[in-house]
Amino acid sequence: QSGKQYELKEVVLRLAEGRSLYSDQAISNADAAVDVMRKELMQQDREVLCVVNLNAKMKPINFNIVSVGNLTQTVADIPFITKSAICSGAASTILLHTHPSGDPTPSPQDIEVTNRLIEASEILGIRLLDHVIVGNGCFVSMKTEGLFGVSENSTEIT
């Protein structure tokens, strides 16, 4: 093994700016998040998962379409959900996704992902404010509905 060189490349992470949505309101609750993001989210005929990243004053920094799935599901891996918040220096986030069926009732998988994301957010120090499911002309705030749960290994985020 003597004399053999191993190359270790540096990784450079950057946020790349995409298109802009405009809001002059703080996004501190589900109603405001839906007001700003509804048009963007409902343009898709498939399930869409989006994170809105907020600064310490609850003003939107940016949003990230994490994934576009099919008619009934989308991939919701925690590292991909949290990546833009970490890179943006966000203090908090709101998770939104669509149910193309029009019925915003949370599925058991929606509740499970939310609980896992609460745990991850606690570890990262980036507060998850809500998980909002958007349907046709209506939405469900998981926090408001009492579904913003606590898993057995985490403390409640209020």
CSV table of C-alpha atoms in Angstrom, one decimal:
chain,number,residue,atom,x,y,z
A,1,GLN,CA,0.0,0.0,0.0
A,2,SER,CA,2.9,2.3,0.3
A,3,GLY,CA,3.0,5.1,-2.3
A,4,LYS,CA,-0.6,4.8,-3.3
A,5,GLN,CA,-2.5,8.1,-3.3
A,6,TYR,CA,-6.2,8.3,-2.4
A,7,GLU,CA,-8.1,11.3,-3.7
A,8,LEU,CA,-10.6,12.9,-1.3
A,9,LYS,CA,-12.6,15.7,-2.9
A,10,GLU,CA,-14.1,18.6,-1.1
A,11,VAL,CA,-17.8,18.9,-1.3
A,12,VAL,CA,-19.2,22.4,-1.7
A,13,LEU,CA,-22.9,22.9,-0.8
A,14,ARG,CA,-24.8,25.9,-2.2
A,15,LEU,CA,-28.4,26.9,-2.5
A,16,ALA,CA,-29.4,27.6,-6.1
A,17,GLU,CA,-32.2,30.2,-6.5
A,18,GLY,CA,-35.2,29.2,-8.5
A,19,ARG,CA,-38.4,31.2,-9.2
A,20,SER,CA,-39.9,33.5,-6.7
A,21,LEU,CA,-43.3,33.7,-5.0
A,22,TYR,CA,-44.2,37.0,-3.2
A,23,SER,CA,-45.7,37.5,0.2
A,24,ASP,CA,-45.8,40.5,2.4
A,25,GLN,CA,-47.2,38.6,5.3
A,26,ALA,CA,-45.5,36.5,7.9
A,27,ILE,CA,-46.2,32.8,7.6
A,28,SER,CA,-46.8,31.9,11.2
A,29,ASN,CA,-49.8,29.6,10.8
A,30,ALA,CA,-51.5,27.2,8.4
A,31,ASP,CA,-53.9,29.8,6.9
A,32,ALA,CA,-51.0,32.1,5.9
A,33,ALA,CA,-48.9,29.2,4.5
A,34,VAL,CA,-51.8,28.0,2.4
A,35,ASP,CA,-52.6,31.5,1.2
A,36,VAL,CA,-49.1,31.9,-0.1
A,37,MET,CA,-48.5,28.4,-1.4
A,38,ARG,CA,-51.9,27.1,-2.6
A,39,LYS,CA,-51.6,28.2,-6.3
A,40,GLU,CA,-48.1,26.7,-6.5
A,41,LEU,CA,-49.1,23.4,-5.0
A,42,MET,CA,-52.4,22.9,-6.8
A,43,GLN,CA,-50.8,23.3,-10.2
A,44,GLN,CA,-49.8,19.6,-10.0
A,45,ASP,CA,-52.0,16.6,-10.7
A,46,ARG,CA,-49.9,14.5,-8.4
A,47,GLU,CA,-49.1,14.6,-4.7
A,48,VAL,CA,-46.5,17.4,-4.0
A,49,LEU,CA,-44.5,17.9,-0.8
A,50,CYS,CA,-43.2,21.4,0.0
A,51,VAL,CA,-41.2,23.0,2.8
A,52,VAL,CA,-41.5,26.7,3.5
A,53,ASN,CA,-38.4,27.9,5.4
A,54,LEU,CA,-38.8,30.8,7.8
A,55,ASN,CA,-36.5,33.2,9.6
A,56,ALA,CA,-36.6,34.0,13.4
A,57,LYS,CA,-39.3,36.6,12.7
A,58,MET,CA,-41.5,34.1,10.9
A,59,LYS,CA,-40.9,35.7,7.5
A,60,PRO,CA,-40.5,33.3,4.6
A,61,ILE,CA,-36.9,32.8,3.4
A,62,ASN,CA,-37.7,30.5,0.6
A,63,PHE,CA,-39.6,27.4,-0.3
A,64,ASN,CA,-38.5,24.0,-1.6
A,65,ILE,CA,-40.6,21.5,-3.5
A,66,VAL,CA,-39.1,18.4,-1.9
A,67,SER,CA,-40.8,15.8,-4.1
A,68,VAL,CA,-43.6,15.2,-6.6
A,69,GLY,CA,-45.1,11.8,-6.4
A,70,ASN,CA,-48.1,10.1,-7.9
A,71,LEU,CA,-51.8,10.3,-7.3
A,72,THR,CA,-51.7,8.7,-3.8
A,73,GLN,CA,-48.2,9.3,-2.3
A,74,THR,CA,-44.9,11.0,-2.5
A,75,VAL,CA,-41.5,10.3,-1.0
A,76,ALA,CA,-40.9,12.0,2.3
A,77,ASP,CA,-37.4,11.2,3.4
A,78,ILE,CA,-36.4,13.3,6.4
A,79,PRO,CA,-32.9,14.3,5.0
A,80,PHE,CA,-34.5,15.7,1.9
A,81,ILE,CA,-37.2,17.5,3.9
A,82,THR,CA,-34.7,19.2,6.2
A,83,LYS,CA,-31.9,19.9,3.7
A,84,SER,CA,-33.1,23.3,2.4
A,85,ALA,CA,-33.9,24.5,6.0
A,86,ILE,CA,-30.4,23.7,7.1
A,87,CYS,CA,-28.8,25.3,4.0
A,88,SER,CA,-31.0,28.4,4.4
A,89,GLY,CA,-30.3,28.9,8.1
A,90,ALA,CA,-34.0,28.6,8.8
A,91,ALA,CA,-35.3,29.0,12.4
A,92,SER,CA,-38.5,27.2,11.6
A,93,THR,CA,-40.4,25.4,8.8
A,94,ILE,CA,-43.9,24.6,7.7
A,95,LEU,CA,-44.4,21.4,5.8
A,96,LEU,CA,-47.2,21.3,3.2
A,97,HIS,CA,-48.4,18.7,0.8
A,98,THR,CA,-51.3,18.1,-1.5
A,99,HIS,CA,-53.9,15.3,-1.7
A,100,PRO,CA,-54.9,15.2,-5.4
A,101,SER,CA,-58.1,13.3,-4.3
A,102,GLY,CA,-59.3,16.6,-2.8
A,103,ASP,CA,-59.7,15.1,0.6
A,104,PRO,CA,-57.1,16.6,3.0
A,105,THR,CA,-57.6,14.0,5.7
A,106,PRO,CA,-54.2,12.9,7.0
A,107,SER,CA,-53.2,9.3,6.3
A,108,PRO,CA,-51.5,7.2,8.9
A,109,GLN,CA,-48.3,7.7,6.9
A,110,ASP,CA,-48.7,11.5,7.0
A,111,ILE,CA,-49.0,11.3,10.8
A,112,GLU,CA,-45.9,9.0,11.1
A,113,VAL,CA,-43.8,11.2,8.9
A,114,THR,CA,-44.8,14.2,10.9
A,115,ASN,CA,-43.8,12.6,14.2
A,116,ARG,CA,-40.4,11.6,12.7
A,117,LEU,CA,-39.9,15.1,11.4
A,118,ILE,CA,-40.8,16.6,14.8
A,119,GLU,CA,-38.0,14.5,16.3
A,120,ALA,CA,-35.5,15.4,13.6
A,121,SER,CA,-36.4,19.1,13.9
A,122,GLU,CA,-35.9,19.0,17.6
A,123,ILE,CA,-32.4,17.5,17.1
A,124,LEU,CA,-31.5,20.1,14.4
A,125,GLY,CA,-32.9,23.1,16.3
A,126,ILE,CA,-35.2,24.1,13.4
A,127,ARG,CA,-38.7,24.2,14.8
A,128,LEU,CA,-41.5,22.5,12.7
A,129,LEU,CA,-44.5,24.7,13.1
A,130,ASP,CA,-47.1,22.7,11.3
A,131,HIS,CA,-47.8,20.1,8.6
A,132,VAL,CA,-50.6,21.2,6.4
A,133,ILE,CA,-52.4,19.0,3.9
A,134,VAL,CA,-54.1,20.8,1.1
A,135,GLY,CA,-57.1,19.5,-0.8
A,136,ASN,CA,-59.6,21.0,-3.2
A,137,GLY,CA,-60.6,24.4,-1.7
A,138,CYS,CA,-59.8,23.1,1.9
A,139,PHE,CA,-56.9,22.1,4.1
A,140,VAL,CA,-56.1,20.4,7.4
A,141,SER,CA,-53.6,21.7,9.8
A,142,MET,CA,-52.2,18.7,11.7
A,143,LYS,CA,-51.3,20.9,14.6
A,144,THR,CA,-54.8,22.4,14.8
A,145,GLU,CA,-56.4,19.0,14.6
A,146,GLY,CA,-54.3,17.7,17.4
A,147,LEU,CA,-52.4,15.3,15.1
A,148,PHE,CA,-49.1,17.1,15.6
A,149,GLY,CA,-48.1,14.2,17.8
A,150,VAL,CA,-45.4,13.3,20.1
A,151,SER,CA,-43.6,10.0,19.5
A,152,GLU,CA,-42.4,8.0,22.5
A,153,ASN,CA,-38.8,9.3,22.3
A,154,SER,CA,-39.4,13.1,21.8
A,155,THR,CA,-40.7,16.0,23.8
A,156,GLU,CA,-43.7,18.0,22.6
A,157,ILE,CA,-43.1,21.1,20.4
A,158,THR,CA,-45.6,23.8,21.3
